[in-house]
Amino acid sequence: LKSLPLPEYCSPEGKLNLASHLPGFFVRPDLGPRLCSAYGVAATKDHDIGTTNLHVEVSDVVNILVYVGIAKGNGVLSKSVLKKFEEEDLDDLLRKRLKDSSELPGALWHIYAGKDADKIREFLQKVRFEQGLEVLPEHDPIRDQSWYVNKKLRQRLFEEYGVKTCTVIQFLGDAIILPAGALHQVQNFHSCVHVTEDFVSPEHLVQSFHLTQELRLSKEEINYDDKLQVKNILYHAVKEMVRALKIHESEMEDMEES
């Protein structure tokens, strides 16, 4: 916890983590830290399997890759794995890091802006129909976490809907910070251990509120609003802000009088 980046946001006690303003008598929402461990797909024939399928989080989250394990007999990164990474649409910095022997790549992330969620839902329902599967009105492919969007589908998504994919390789020690509402999927190439910590930022509180309301109104889902306590977080954050402003105002008046 002491090593978290942007501690004012990511730390459970950070001032810009609005969840930190909940009073002690509340049962605070479980925001972590959590340990996520999974095998990689490097040794499998099917590289279209996701470690974590496409989904969305109702709060902001920081994900840190703390361990990358390469299978015995593969003491160094295989050329096939590096080639798989290089086939992705990467920026120059990531390509440079891939060539650095001191860097250890572990996981591949595909991230989408929250504003594209409806287009992505429509696209996945369209693909499901093309595959001859039943498309139910209440079915939500994102909430169900039933899709890993492979390279071919990502290309179609861009060509047919104009939705761009942000591709990131997570190396050992890297922290990835995702805003609430951002859609994402993860594929471990090697065996990886991630540590995640959720937080509630002022910038994305609106997204958290709307997402929890959507889940609350869904007949299929449990009430996530009770878990994150967005309304309680908002109320006590504003209360703390007003208290701080009043103290500041009082101090200013005392200075003027003196």
Coordinates of C-alpha atoms in Angstrom, one line a residue:
L1 CA 0.0 0.0 0.0
K2 CA 2.9 2.3 0.7
S3 CA 4.2 1.7 -2.8
L4 CA 1.0 2.7 -4.6
P5 CA 1.3 5.3 -7.3
L6 CA -0.7 8.6 -6.9
P7 CA -1.3 7.8 -3.2
E8 CA -3.6 10.8 -2.8
Y9 CA -6.0 8.9 -5.1
C10 CA -5.1 5.2 -4.8
S11 CA -4.4 4.9 -1.1
P12 CA -7.3 3.9 1.2
E13 CA -6.5 7.0 3.2
G14 CA -5.8 9.3 0.2
K15 CA -7.6 12.7 0.4
L16 CA -8.7 12.5 -3.2
N17 CA -10.0 9.0 -2.6
L18 CA -13.5 9.9 -1.7
A19 CA -14.1 6.6 0.0
S20 CA -11.6 7.7 2.7
H21 CA -14.1 10.2 4.0
L22 CA -16.6 7.6 5.2
P23 CA -16.9 7.8 9.0
G24 CA -15.4 5.0 11.1
F25 CA -18.9 3.8 12.2
F26 CA -19.7 2.8 8.6
V27 CA -18.9 -0.7 7.3
R28 CA -16.6 0.5 4.5
P29 CA -16.9 -1.0 1.1
D30 CA -14.3 -3.7 0.3
L31 CA -12.0 -1.9 -2.1
G32 CA -9.0 -4.2 -1.7
P33 CA -6.2 -4.9 -1.9
R34 CA -7.0 -8.1 -3.9
L35 CA -4.7 -10.7 -5.3
C36 CA -5.4 -12.0 -8.9
S37 CA -3.3 -14.9 -10.1
A38 CA -3.7 -16.9 -13.3
Y39 CA -1.7 -19.0 -15.8
G40 CA -0.7 -17.6 -19.1
V41 CA -1.7 -18.6 -22.6
A42 CA 1.8 -18.6 -24.1
A43 CA 1.9 -22.4 -24.1
T44 CA -1.6 -22.9 -25.5
K45 CA -2.6 -23.2 -29.1
D46 CA -5.5 -20.9 -28.8
H47 CA -4.3 -17.4 -28.1
D48 CA -7.9 -15.9 -28.3
I49 CA -8.7 -16.9 -24.7
G50 CA -8.8 -14.1 -22.2
T51 CA -7.6 -14.3 -18.7
T52 CA -10.2 -11.7 -17.9
N53 CA -13.0 -11.1 -20.4
L54 CA -14.3 -7.7 -21.5
H55 CA -16.0 -6.0 -18.5
V56 CA -16.4 -2.7 -16.7
E57 CA -15.6 -1.7 -13.1
V58 CA -18.0 0.6 -11.1
S59 CA -15.0 2.2 -9.3
D60 CA -11.6 3.4 -10.3
V61 CA -8.9 0.8 -10.0
V62 CA -5.1 0.5 -9.9
N63 CA -3.7 -2.9 -11.1
I64 CA 0.0 -3.7 -10.3
L65 CA 1.8 -6.6 -11.9
V66 CA 4.0 -8.0 -9.1
Y67 CA 5.1 -11.4 -10.5
V68 CA 5.7 -12.9 -13.9
G69 CA 6.5 -16.6 -14.1
I70 CA 7.9 -18.2 -17.2
A71 CA 7.3 -21.9 -17.5
K72 CA 10.3 -24.2 -16.9
G73 CA 12.2 -25.1 -20.1
N74 CA 11.6 -21.5 -21.4
G75 CA 14.2 -19.7 -19.4
V76 CA 14.0 -16.7 -21.7
L77 CA 11.1 -15.1 -23.5
S78 CA 10.3 -17.2 -26.6
K79 CA 10.4 -15.6 -30.0
S80 CA 6.8 -16.7 -30.6
V81 CA 5.6 -14.8 -27.6
L82 CA 7.5 -11.6 -28.5
K83 CA 6.1 -11.9 -32.0
K84 CA 2.6 -12.1 -30.6
F85 CA 3.1 -9.0 -28.6
E86 CA 4.7 -7.2 -31.6
E87 CA 1.6 -8.0 -33.8
E88 CA -0.4 -5.7 -31.5
D89 CA -1.0 -2.0 -32.3
L90 CA 1.6 -0.6 -29.9
D91 CA 3.1 2.8 -29.4
D92 CA 6.8 3.3 -29.9
L93 CA 7.6 3.3 -26.1
L94 CA 6.1 -0.2 -25.7
R95 CA 7.9 -1.5 -28.7
K96 CA 11.2 -0.2 -27.3
R97 CA 10.5 -1.8 -23.9
L98 CA 9.8 -5.1 -25.7
K99 CA 13.3 -5.1 -27.1
D100 CA 14.9 -4.4 -23.7
S101 CA 16.1 -7.7 -22.2
S102 CA 15.8 -6.3 -18.6
E103 CA 12.0 -5.8 -19.1
L104 CA 9.6 -8.7 -18.5
P105 CA 6.2 -8.4 -20.2
G106 CA 3.4 -10.4 -18.6
A107 CA 0.0 -9.2 -19.6
L108 CA -1.8 -7.7 -22.6
W109 CA -4.6 -5.2 -22.0
H110 CA -7.2 -3.8 -24.4
I111 CA -9.0 -0.8 -23.0
Y112 CA -12.0 1.1 -24.3
A113 CA -13.5 4.5 -23.4
G114 CA -16.8 4.3 -21.4
K115 CA -18.5 6.4 -24.0
D116 CA -18.2 3.5 -26.5
A117 CA -20.0 0.9 -24.3
D118 CA -23.3 1.1 -26.2
K119 CA -21.5 0.6 -29.6
I120 CA -19.5 -2.3 -28.2
R121 CA -22.7 -4.0 -26.8
E122 CA -24.4 -3.6 -30.2
F123 CA -21.5 -5.0 -32.0
L124 CA -21.1 -8.0 -29.8
Q125 CA -24.9 -8.7 -30.1
K126 CA -24.5 -8.5 -33.8
V127 CA -21.6 -11.0 -33.8
R128 CA -23.6 -13.3 -31.5
F129 CA -26.5 -13.2 -34.0
E130 CA -24.1 -14.0 -36.9
Q131 CA -22.9 -17.0 -35.0
G132 CA -26.4 -18.4 -34.9
L133 CA -26.9 -17.8 -31.2
E134 CA -30.0 -16.5 -29.5
V135 CA -29.9 -12.8 -28.7
L136 CA -32.1 -12.0 -25.7
P137 CA -33.2 -8.4 -25.1
E138 CA -32.0 -8.5 -21.5
H139 CA -28.7 -10.0 -22.3
D140 CA -25.7 -7.7 -21.7
P141 CA -22.4 -9.1 -23.1
I142 CA -20.3 -6.7 -21.1
R143 CA -22.0 -7.3 -17.7
D144 CA -22.0 -11.0 -18.3
Q145 CA -18.2 -10.9 -19.1
S146 CA -18.8 -13.5 -21.8
W147 CA -16.5 -12.1 -24.5
Y148 CA -12.8 -11.8 -25.1
V149 CA -12.6 -9.6 -28.2
N150 CA -9.9 -11.1 -30.4
K151 CA -7.8 -9.2 -33.0
K152 CA -10.2 -9.9 -35.9
L153 CA -13.2 -8.6 -33.9
R154 CA -11.2 -5.6 -32.7
Q155 CA -10.5 -4.7 -36.3
R156 CA -14.2 -5.1 -37.3
L157 CA -15.2 -3.0 -34.3
F158 CA -13.0 -0.2 -35.6
E159 CA -14.1 -0.5 -39.2
E160 CA -17.8 -0.8 -38.6
Y161 CA -18.3 1.3 -35.5
G162 CA -15.2 3.6 -35.4
V163 CA -14.3 2.3 -31.9
K164 CA -10.6 2.4 -31.2
T165 CA -8.8 0.0 -28.9
C166 CA -6.1 1.3 -26.6
T167 CA -3.5 -1.6 -26.4
V168 CA -1.1 -1.7 -23.4
I169 CA 1.5 -4.3 -22.4
Q170 CA 1.9 -4.6 -18.7
F171 CA 5.5 -5.3 -17.7
L172 CA 6.7 -6.6 -14.3
G173 CA 6.3 -3.8 -11.8
D174 CA 3.9 -1.7 -14.0
A175 CA 0.8 -0.1 -12.5
I176 CA -2.2 0.4 -14.7
I177 CA -4.8 2.9 -13.5
L178 CA -8.3 2.6 -15.0
P179 CA -11.1 5.1 -14.5
A180 CA -14.6 3.9 -13.5
G181 CA -16.6 3.0 -16.6
A182 CA -13.6 2.1 -18.8
L183 CA -14.1 -1.3 -20.5
H184 CA -11.2 -3.6 -20.5
Q185 CA -10.0 -7.1 -21.0
V186 CA -6.7 -8.8 -20.0
Q187 CA -4.7 -11.7 -21.4
N188 CA -1.8 -13.1 -19.4
F189 CA 0.9 -14.4 -21.7
H190 CA 2.8 -15.9 -18.8
S191 CA 1.7 -16.9 -15.3
C192 CA 1.1 -13.6 -13.5
V193 CA 0.2 -12.3 -10.1
H194 CA -1.6 -8.9 -10.0
V195 CA -2.6 -6.8 -7.0
T196 CA -5.6 -4.5 -7.4
E197 CA -6.8 -1.7 -5.3
D198 CA -10.1 0.1 -5.9
F199 CA -10.7 3.8 -5.2
V200 CA -13.3 6.5 -5.8
S201 CA -12.0 9.6 -7.5
P202 CA -13.9 13.0 -7.7
E203 CA -13.4 13.0 -11.4
H204 CA -15.2 9.8 -12.0
L205 CA -17.8 9.7 -9.2
V206 CA -20.6 10.4 -11.7
Q207 CA -19.7 7.3 -13.8
S208 CA -19.6 5.2 -10.6
F209 CA -23.0 6.5 -9.6
H210 CA -24.6 5.8 -13.0
L211 CA -23.0 2.3 -13.3
T212 CA -24.3 1.3 -9.8
Q213 CA -27.8 2.7 -10.7
E214 CA -27.8 0.6 -13.9
L215 CA -26.8 -2.5 -12.0
R216 CA -29.4 -1.8 -9.3
L217 CA -32.2 -1.5 -11.8
S218 CA -31.2 -4.7 -13.5
K219 CA -33.4 -7.6 -12.6
E220 CA -30.5 -10.1 -13.0
E221 CA -27.9 -8.4 -10.8
I222 CA -27.4 -8.1 -7.1
N223 CA -27.4 -4.6 -5.7
Y224 CA -23.9 -3.2 -6.3
D225 CA -24.9 0.2 -4.9
D226 CA -24.9 -1.4 -1.4
K227 CA -21.4 -2.6 -2.0
L228 CA -19.8 0.6 -3.2
Q229 CA -22.1 3.0 -1.2
V230 CA -21.8 5.7 -3.8
K231 CA -24.4 7.9 -2.2
N232 CA -22.9 7.6 1.3
I233 CA -19.4 8.4 -0.1
L234 CA -20.8 11.5 -1.9
Y235 CA -22.6 12.8 1.1
H236 CA -19.7 12.5 3.5
A237 CA -17.2 13.8 1.0
V238 CA -19.3 16.9 0.5
K239 CA -19.8 17.2 4.3
E240 CA -16.0 17.0 4.8
M241 CA -15.5 19.6 2.1
V242 CA -18.0 22.1 3.7
R243 CA -16.3 21.5 7.1
A244 CA -12.9 22.3 5.6
L245 CA -14.2 25.5 3.9
K246 CA -15.8 26.7 7.1
I247 CA -12.6 26.2 9.0
H248 CA -10.7 28.1 6.3
E249 CA -13.3 30.9 6.3
S250 CA -13.0 31.2 10.1
E251 CA -9.2 31.3 10.0
M252 CA -9.4 34.1 7.4
E253 CA -11.8 36.1 9.5
D254 CA -9.5 35.7 12.5
M255 CA -6.5 36.9 10.4
E256 CA -8.4 40.0 9.2
E257 CA -9.5 40.9 12.8
S258 CA -5.9 40.6 14.1

